[in-house]
Amino acid sequence: MSKGPVYAMAISPHPADNDFGFGGTAAKWIKEGKKVVYVIATNGDKASSNPDIPADELARIRANEQREAAKILGVTELVFMGHPDLGLENVPGLQKEILRLFLTFRPEIVITCDPNNPPYFSNPDHRAIGRAVLDAVWPMALAVNYYRDLMAEGLEIHHAKEMYLWMSSQPNYYSDISDVFDLKMKAVEVHQSQIGPNGSAPDFLNFLKEGNKNAGKQAGCEWAESFHRLEVLQRL
Ligand SMILES: [Zn+2]
């Protein structure tokens, strides 16, 4: 694992999520010469209703899909945390793991999912990781007594500037991805285990395009990704 600082660290619950929610913005920033790190919290081994696909095979397929998609977008640093799919809980162990990655890569911007959306049928990994990342970036990252063990390893306090939450019901920021939309779609379409004809959500591609088109209308451009953008508090 290389050390930071990097421009952005995108932490997703499952393989594919970063590409779906943030892939266009990632590609745009990378084209501008900024470094983007991808962190994938779970191995995605439960994302199928087909009893003929064993969990370990699905995990292997999804890791390969994620590597391929990252390569298309130009993401050179990919971290697989390796948790089992549908196994995340916002507990001190997970927060500390995220904090270790945050203090190692030292990103200006942290990207993850909005833990509060959708309100009823929502994936528990999305709720857990979204909340754990928010908690790790603030207040934990600023509370040095929370991670004396990490400081003893040589890691130091770090303040992020902003957080971008994708899949938010309260978007307040639209990122114009018109110039890289084709590249995003190329990366998205790699995830055939999910959006392919035999995938768990074959209709998702149209849903995604519709979302990027509607966000584009809000932004006054052809295609955009929407986020809830937050300025990170710089003190406890
Ligand atoms: Zn997901």
XYZ file of C-alpha atoms and ligand atoms in Angstrom:
237
model
C 0.000 0.000 0.000
C 1.464 3.359 -0.993
C 1.153 6.381 1.267
C -0.703 9.600 0.705
C -1.506 12.353 0.440
C -4.014 11.654 -2.316
C -6.768 13.860 -3.683
C -9.672 11.485 -3.070
C -10.473 8.209 -1.338
C -13.727 6.518 -2.329
C -14.950 3.858 0.097
C -17.714 1.634 -1.195
C -19.707 -1.103 0.516
C -19.462 -3.541 -2.422
C -17.577 -3.982 -5.698
C -19.254 -1.866 -8.456
C -20.748 0.732 -6.090
C -17.917 3.244 -6.561
C -18.225 2.956 -10.354
C -22.007 3.330 -10.315
C -22.148 6.296 -7.920
C -18.872 8.089 -8.520
C -17.110 6.542 -11.556
C -17.600 9.570 -13.804
C -16.269 12.020 -11.246
C -13.358 9.648 -10.534
C -12.487 9.522 -14.255
C -12.753 13.321 -14.537
C -10.437 13.940 -11.585
C -7.939 11.335 -12.790
C -7.838 13.031 -16.220
C -7.023 16.256 -14.369
C -4.009 14.489 -12.843
C -5.490 13.908 -9.394
C -4.985 10.614 -7.585
C -8.085 8.646 -6.596
C -7.937 5.594 -4.315
C -10.702 2.986 -4.303
C -11.496 1.054 -1.127
C -13.989 -1.828 -1.393
C -15.294 -2.903 2.020
C -16.914 -6.278 1.229
C -16.272 -8.996 -1.320
C -19.822 -8.827 -2.728
C -20.330 -12.576 -2.388
C -24.066 -12.408 -1.550
C -25.249 -10.294 -4.504
C -27.053 -13.036 -6.400
C -30.361 -14.907 -6.132
C -29.016 -17.747 -8.281
C -28.390 -20.843 -6.109
C -25.956 -22.242 -8.705
C -23.292 -19.587 -8.062
C -21.259 -20.364 -4.916
C -20.227 -17.429 -2.727
C -16.481 -17.850 -3.313
C -16.957 -17.940 -7.080
C -19.101 -14.784 -6.992
C -16.486 -13.020 -4.836
C -13.759 -13.962 -7.320
C -15.839 -12.785 -10.322
C -16.668 -9.497 -8.634
C -13.065 -8.769 -7.621
C -12.010 -9.301 -11.240
C -14.825 -7.062 -12.491
C -13.766 -4.364 -10.024
C -10.101 -4.556 -11.068
C -11.077 -4.276 -14.732
C -13.450 -1.329 -14.135
C -10.833 0.509 -12.060
C -8.297 0.043 -14.848
C -10.705 1.584 -17.382
C -11.208 4.667 -15.190
C -7.489 4.993 -14.393
C -7.762 4.115 -10.700
C -4.339 2.682 -9.872
C -4.763 2.059 -6.134
C -7.426 -0.461 -5.189
C -7.829 -1.763 -1.627
C -10.059 -4.775 -0.911
C -10.921 -4.855 2.795
C -12.333 -8.348 2.266
C -15.323 -8.340 4.627
C -18.134 -10.765 3.801
C -21.045 -9.227 1.922
C -23.999 -8.375 4.213
C -21.580 -8.525 7.137
C -20.720 -4.906 7.937
C -21.597 -3.254 11.223
C -20.684 0.257 12.317
C -18.595 -0.873 15.287
C -15.180 0.245 16.634
C -13.326 -2.467 14.675
C -14.627 -1.266 11.303
C -14.179 2.411 12.240
C -10.554 1.754 13.198
C -9.898 -0.057 9.893
C -11.287 2.919 7.980
C -9.357 5.345 10.144
C -6.117 3.452 9.393
C -6.759 3.772 5.635
C -7.756 7.439 6.013
C -4.591 8.309 7.973
C -2.459 6.328 5.511
C -3.810 7.850 2.284
C -4.574 11.308 3.770
C -7.229 12.303 1.213
C -8.551 15.828 0.725
C -11.937 14.430 -0.244
C -13.677 11.272 1.016
C -16.467 9.706 -1.018
C -18.958 7.119 0.233
C -22.669 6.294 0.184
C -25.322 8.281 1.998
C -26.193 5.974 4.924
C -29.678 7.467 5.263
C -31.010 6.674 1.797
C -33.189 4.898 0.850
C -35.077 5.074 4.148
C -36.808 1.672 4.231
C -35.500 -1.104 1.941
C -31.821 -0.277 2.221
C -28.755 -2.513 2.164
C -27.327 -2.892 5.698
C -23.733 -2.675 4.377
C -24.556 0.728 2.861
C -25.987 1.937 6.165
C -22.998 0.618 8.104
C -20.172 1.819 5.881
C -21.689 5.233 5.140
C -22.089 5.865 8.851
C -18.696 4.365 9.773
C -16.870 6.543 7.223
C -18.642 9.694 8.407
C -17.792 8.805 12.021
C -14.155 8.027 11.189
C -13.598 11.289 9.276
C -15.300 13.246 12.060
C -14.893 13.117 15.022
C -12.550 10.114 15.315
C -9.774 11.349 12.997
C -9.424 14.487 15.119
C -9.505 12.657 18.468
C -5.906 11.431 18.795
C -6.568 9.586 22.047
C -8.870 7.304 20.028
C -5.920 5.972 18.018
C -2.733 6.081 20.050
C -2.047 2.606 18.631
C -2.064 3.945 15.046
C 0.104 6.916 16.054
C 2.611 4.492 17.566
C 2.822 2.926 14.093
C 3.767 6.318 12.647
C 0.380 7.567 11.432
C -0.501 11.178 12.188
C -3.646 13.275 12.542
C -5.268 14.277 9.257
C -8.105 16.669 8.396
C -10.137 15.965 5.246
C -11.714 18.993 3.562
C -14.901 17.565 2.102
C -17.086 14.494 1.876
C -19.211 13.516 -1.120
C -22.087 11.098 -0.471
C -23.605 9.332 -3.476
C -27.154 7.958 -3.644
C -28.382 10.794 -1.463
C -32.016 11.850 -1.214
C -30.730 15.377 -0.571
C -28.238 16.138 -3.362
C -26.674 19.590 -3.140
C -23.830 19.154 -5.646
C -23.768 18.059 -9.286
C -20.560 16.948 -10.955
C -20.525 17.403 -14.757
C -19.341 14.083 -16.225
C -20.374 14.740 -19.857
C -16.778 14.447 -21.141
C -16.209 11.084 -19.437
C -19.695 9.572 -19.495
C -18.773 6.989 -22.167
C -15.771 5.944 -20.091
C -17.940 5.626 -16.982
C -20.416 3.446 -18.887
C -17.568 1.264 -20.143
C -16.477 0.714 -16.538
C -20.048 0.188 -15.344
C -20.751 -2.405 -18.037
C -17.857 -4.543 -16.803
C -20.004 -5.491 -13.802
C -21.911 -8.155 -15.711
C -22.494 -10.281 -12.585
C -24.796 -7.459 -11.469
C -26.230 -5.724 -14.524
C -25.809 -8.416 -17.196
C -28.804 -10.402 -18.515
C -28.202 -13.045 -15.811
C -27.154 -10.548 -13.157
C -28.981 -9.670 -9.970
C -30.182 -6.278 -11.302
C -30.331 -6.294 -15.128
C -32.545 -3.167 -15.164
C -30.040 -1.147 -13.132
C -28.136 0.204 -16.157
C -31.171 2.144 -17.405
C -31.913 3.360 -13.891
C -28.331 4.607 -13.604
C -28.380 6.384 -16.997
C -31.691 8.011 -16.127
C -30.223 9.243 -12.825
C -27.128 10.725 -14.526
C -29.343 12.348 -17.165
C -31.638 13.913 -14.578
C -28.651 15.123 -12.556
C -27.348 16.645 -15.807
C -30.586 18.591 -16.184
C -30.099 19.979 -12.668
C -26.500 20.914 -13.492
C -27.260 22.359 -16.941
C -25.155 19.797 -18.796
C -25.731 16.483 -20.546
C -24.644 13.991 -17.876
C -23.859 14.494 -14.172
C -23.469 12.630 -10.897
C -25.258 14.001 -7.850
C -23.893 14.053 -4.321
C -24.626 15.409 -0.907
C -21.451 17.397 -0.353
C -20.304 18.258 3.163
C -17.521 20.452 4.454
C -15.725 18.526 7.184
C -15.570 20.248 10.576
C -11.946 21.198 11.264
C -12.159 20.959 15.055
C -13.734 18.619 17.582
Zn -23.749 -1.894 -2.713
